[in-house]
Amino acid sequence: MGHACTNKSARPSVADFLIRHRESFLGSYGDRLSREQRSALQSISTCRTEAMGGHRYACPCCSTDRFVWHSCNHRLCPRCGSEETQKWVTKRLESALEVDTYMVTFTLPAQLRFLCRYNADTFYRLFFACAAQAIKDILADPRHLGGEVGFWGMLQTWTQNLRLHPHIHFMVPAVGLDKAGKIVQPKNPKWFVYGSVFASRLKTHLLRRLKKEKLLEEDLLKELRGIDWNCDVQNFGSGENAIKYLGQYVYTGPIGDSRILSSGADHIVISTKDRDTDETIPVRLDAREFVRRFLLHALPRGFQRVRYFGFLHCTSKKKLALVKDQLAALPDNKKGKSRKTPKSESSENKEARAVHCPNCKEVMTWVGRKKRAPPKERSIPSIWIRRQRAA
């Protein structure tokens, strides 16, 4: 079985590969795409092209003209999101509390994944709400913490090989507020709650809501009640590493260019990581299958992938200030691991973002802009027809 050249320079980007095989994919799956999937493919296809419009720059030294086309800013686009990601990570690090932070990860049973395809908007909202309520319920119990907590969560929907695998990572600082407004912390700062306790409460809440919404048949509800659900709890210390890891996926798609090992006329080889052994395993996918799996992770329009709860919600600033003031008054041995203060953008980074002449490398001057094409000329059908005619 022959593979394409694995020379790094010959590897396509994720976006290039999606665009190259778009027409073949649409021929097989076009009539089954959701509105969100079609929108994602359309945005990726036009990102940083003339269709998106942009700005014209001129070099004051050699009179070279250059257009810089706009990004699509679609959250599944592999070309976009790097600047927004850095801003988000910096903001999360700045607002992190100096206590031990736990990552609580809820993973859906395989029997519920079909709802993520056919009723995604309703189901993902229920999943988020019920998982958050499970954390609130358990940590309000004096046996565990005994107070109102503040936390945030991020939905991820993929595995390393891009299969649908919905799970939510919640970052939970080990501190709460009791009814008197005093902070409470775990008796043992290195221990929180068993994951099975959170999982059991999620099962209770989510199955009750699914039954109320009539989204599941009684036989499946009975099956789901009889199995153990999964929740993993890990202490991430200051939480800095976890924030940086999750930040990679807030504004981008499920796979980056660095994971492409090689590609051919009808396939792609990507690297995957075995979480148990840390071993890197190559996976070969048919081109259309790669596009199909990639688009599985297009979220419903307007859906918020990251959500905030308790005293970390934007409406609870007074409670958050109360927590911070009391934590600041504690001796250092009562606090969690300290975190690094994020650095502000340097002058070097700002200079790197300037538009430079491709010939003489001087900074170019803005001279005008070009409007983006009307929507009908940026739609998938129009793009497809134009390319077929050109061929």
mmCIF file with all atom_site columns, N, CA and C in Angstrom, residues 56 68 91 93 125 132 143 180 182 190 195 203 219 232 241 258 280 287 309 316 323 338 342 349 373:
data_model
loop_
_atom_site.group_PDB
_atom_site.id
_atom_site.type_symbol
_atom_site.label_atom_id
_atom_site.label_alt_id
_atom_site.label_comp_id
_atom_site.label_asym_id
_atom_site.label_entity_id
_atom_site.label_seq_id
_atom_site.pdbx_PDB_ins_code
_atom_site.Cartn_x
_atom_site.Cartn_y
_atom_site.Cartn_z
_atom_site.occupancy
_atom_site.B_iso_or_equiv
_atom_site.pdbx_formal_charge
_atom_site.auth_seq_id
_atom_site.auth_comp_id
_atom_site.auth_asym_id
_atom_site.auth_atom_id
_atom_site.pdbx_PDB_model_num
ATOM 1  N N  . ARG A 1 56  ? -6.150  46.684 0.937  1.00 0.00 ? 56  ARG A N  1
ATOM 2  C CA . ARG A 1 56  ? -5.063  46.818 -0.018 1.00 0.00 ? 56  ARG A CA 1
ATOM 3  C C  . ARG A 1 56  ? -3.934  47.626 0.628  1.00 0.00 ? 56  ARG A C  1
ATOM 4  N N  . VAL A 1 68  ? -4.660  41.915 1.518  1.00 0.00 ? 68  VAL A N  1
ATOM 5  C CA . VAL A 1 68  ? -4.766  41.027 2.669  1.00 0.00 ? 68  VAL A CA 1
ATOM 6  C C  . VAL A 1 68  ? -6.244  40.728 2.865  1.00 0.00 ? 68  VAL A C  1
ATOM 7  N N  . LYS A 1 91  ? -7.013  35.965 29.429 1.00 0.00 ? 91  LYS A N  1
ATOM 8  C CA . LYS A 1 91  ? -8.107  36.420 30.308 1.00 0.00 ? 91  LYS A CA 1
ATOM 9  C C  . LYS A 1 91  ? -8.413  35.380 31.383 1.00 0.00 ? 91  LYS A C  1
ATOM 10 N N  . LEU A 1 93  ? -6.348  33.090 32.584 1.00 0.00 ? 93  LEU A N  1
ATOM 11 C CA . LEU A 1 93  ? -5.237  33.034 33.538 1.00 0.00 ? 93  LEU A CA 1
ATOM 12 C C  . LEU A 1 93  ? -5.276  34.212 34.498 1.00 0.00 ? 93  LEU A C  1
ATOM 13 N N  . ARG A 1 125 ? -27.597 21.542 24.997 1.00 0.00 ? 125 ARG A N  1
ATOM 14 C CA . ARG A 1 125 ? -27.991 22.478 26.062 1.00 0.00 ? 125 ARG A CA 1
ATOM 15 C C  . ARG A 1 125 ? -28.397 21.722 27.323 1.00 0.00 ? 125 ARG A C  1
ATOM 16 N N  . ALA A 1 132 ? -23.697 20.812 34.841 1.00 0.00 ? 132 ALA A N  1
ATOM 17 C CA . ALA A 1 132 ? -23.402 21.911 35.753 1.00 0.00 ? 132 ALA A CA 1
ATOM 18 C C  . ALA A 1 132 ? -24.196 21.774 37.046 1.00 0.00 ? 132 ALA A C  1
ATOM 19 N N  . ARG A 1 143 ? -20.745 17.282 53.125 1.00 0.00 ? 143 ARG A N  1
ATOM 20 C CA . ARG A 1 143 ? -19.824 16.147 53.135 1.00 0.00 ? 143 ARG A CA 1
ATOM 21 C C  . ARG A 1 143 ? -18.696 16.324 52.124 1.00 0.00 ? 143 ARG A C  1
ATOM 22 N N  . ALA A 1 180 ? -23.437 32.072 54.802 1.00 0.00 ? 180 ALA A N  1
ATOM 23 C CA . ALA A 1 180 ? -23.080 33.288 55.541 1.00 0.00 ? 180 ALA A CA 1
ATOM 24 C C  . ALA A 1 180 ? -22.112 34.174 54.748 1.00 0.00 ? 180 ALA A C  1
ATOM 25 N N  . LYS A 1 182 ? -19.043 33.219 53.821 1.00 0.00 ? 182 LYS A N  1
ATOM 26 C CA . LYS A 1 182 ? -17.668 32.888 54.168 1.00 0.00 ? 182 LYS A CA 1
ATOM 27 C C  . LYS A 1 182 ? -17.149 31.802 53.227 1.00 0.00 ? 182 LYS A C  1
ATOM 28 N N  . LYS A 1 190 ? -5.869  18.322 48.452 1.00 0.00 ? 190 LYS A N  1
ATOM 29 C CA . LYS A 1 190 ? -5.436  17.472 47.344 1.00 0.00 ? 190 LYS A CA 1
ATOM 30 C C  . LYS A 1 190 ? -6.505  16.457 46.945 1.00 0.00 ? 190 LYS A C  1
ATOM 31 N N  . GLY A 1 195 ? -15.242 10.710 40.937 1.00 0.00 ? 195 GLY A N  1
ATOM 32 C CA . GLY A 1 195 ? -15.952 10.967 39.688 1.00 0.00 ? 195 GLY A CA 1
ATOM 33 C C  . GLY A 1 195 ? -17.277 10.244 39.599 1.00 0.00 ? 195 GLY A C  1
ATOM 34 N N  . LYS A 1 203 ? -26.478 11.436 35.651 1.00 0.00 ? 203 LYS A N  1
ATOM 35 C CA . LYS A 1 203 ? -27.405 10.449 35.106 1.00 0.00 ? 203 LYS A CA 1
ATOM 36 C C  . LYS A 1 203 ? -28.828 10.729 35.577 1.00 0.00 ? 203 LYS A C  1
ATOM 37 N N  . ASP A 1 219 ? -37.489 2.021  26.602 1.00 0.00 ? 219 ASP A N  1
ATOM 38 C CA . ASP A 1 219 ? -36.529 0.905  26.642 1.00 0.00 ? 219 ASP A CA 1
ATOM 39 C C  . ASP A 1 219 ? -35.100 1.427  26.756 1.00 0.00 ? 219 ASP A C  1
ATOM 40 N N  . ASP A 1 232 ? -14.479 11.838 35.080 1.00 0.00 ? 232 ASP A N  1
ATOM 41 C CA . ASP A 1 232 ? -13.097 11.801 35.539 1.00 0.00 ? 232 ASP A CA 1
ATOM 42 C C  . ASP A 1 232 ? -12.778 13.091 36.293 1.00 0.00 ? 232 ASP A C  1
ATOM 43 N N  . ASN A 1 241 ? -1.932  24.799 33.060 1.00 0.00 ? 241 ASN A N  1
ATOM 44 C CA . ASN A 1 241 ? -1.741  23.878 31.935 1.00 0.00 ? 241 ASN A CA 1
ATOM 45 C C  . ASN A 1 241 ? -3.060  23.466 31.301 1.00 0.00 ? 241 ASN A C  1
ATOM 46 N N  . SER A 1 258 ? -0.375  20.412 12.114 1.00 0.00 ? 258 SER A N  1
ATOM 47 C CA . SER A 1 258 ? 0.785   19.642 12.570 1.00 0.00 ? 258 SER A CA 1
ATOM 48 C C  . SER A 1 258 ? 0.491   18.153 12.686 1.00 0.00 ? 258 SER A C  1
ATOM 49 N N  . THR A 1 280 ? 2.330   7.599  19.723 1.00 0.00 ? 280 THR A N  1
ATOM 50 C CA . THR A 1 280 ? 1.734   8.234  18.553 1.00 0.00 ? 280 THR A CA 1
ATOM 51 C C  . THR A 1 280 ? 1.409   7.174  17.510 1.00 0.00 ? 280 THR A C  1
ATOM 52 N N  . ALA A 1 287 ? -10.437 10.276 1.977  1.00 0.00 ? 287 ALA A N  1
ATOM 53 C CA . ALA A 1 287 ? -10.588 11.732 1.940  1.00 0.00 ? 287 ALA A CA 1
ATOM 54 C C  . ALA A 1 287 ? -12.000 12.166 2.302  1.00 0.00 ? 287 ALA A C  1
ATOM 55 N N  . PHE A 1 309 ? -20.500 29.436 35.422 1.00 0.00 ? 309 PHE A N  1
ATOM 56 C CA . PHE A 1 309 ? -21.539 29.126 36.402 1.00 0.00 ? 309 PHE A CA 1
ATOM 57 C C  . PHE A 1 309 ? -21.144 29.623 37.791 1.00 0.00 ? 309 PHE A C  1
ATOM 58 N N  . SER A 1 316 ? -22.368 37.540 38.714 1.00 0.00 ? 316 SER A N  1
ATOM 59 C CA . SER A 1 316 ? -22.022 37.306 40.127 1.00 0.00 ? 316 SER A CA 1
ATOM 60 C C  . SER A 1 316 ? -20.690 37.952 40.510 1.00 0.00 ? 316 SER A C  1
ATOM 61 N N  . VAL A 1 323 ? -15.031 36.329 47.305 1.00 0.00 ? 323 VAL A N  1
ATOM 62 C CA . VAL A 1 323 ? -14.141 35.164 47.360 1.00 0.00 ? 323 VAL A CA 1
ATOM 63 C C  . VAL A 1 323 ? -12.689 35.605 47.259 1.00 0.00 ? 323 VAL A C  1
ATOM 64 N N  . SER A 1 338 ? 0.484   28.647 43.100 1.00 0.00 ? 338 SER A N  1
ATOM 65 C CA . SER A 1 338 ? 0.450   29.951 42.444 1.00 0.00 ? 338 SER A CA 1
ATOM 66 C C  . SER A 1 338 ? 0.547   29.779 40.941 1.00 0.00 ? 338 SER A C  1
ATOM 67 N N  . PRO A 1 342 ? 0.212   36.331 33.247 1.00 0.00 ? 342 PRO A N  1
ATOM 68 C CA . PRO A 1 342 ? 0.378   36.359 31.790 1.00 0.00 ? 342 PRO A CA 1
ATOM 69 C C  . PRO A 1 342 ? 1.057   37.636 31.328 1.00 0.00 ? 342 PRO A C  1
ATOM 70 N N  . ASN A 1 349 ? 5.804   41.478 19.084 1.00 0.00 ? 349 ASN A N  1
ATOM 71 C CA . ASN A 1 349 ? 4.638   40.782 18.553 1.00 0.00 ? 349 ASN A CA 1
ATOM 72 C C  . ASN A 1 349 ? 3.758   41.715 17.727 1.00 0.00 ? 349 ASN A C  1
ATOM 73 N N  . ALA A 1 373 ? -17.707 39.679 -1.381 1.00 0.00 ? 373 ALA A N  1
ATOM 74 C CA . ALA A 1 373 ? -18.722 39.334 -2.373 1.00 0.00 ? 373 ALA A CA 1
ATOM 75 C C  . ALA A 1 373 ? -20.077 39.151 -1.696 1.00 0.00 ? 373 ALA A C  1
#
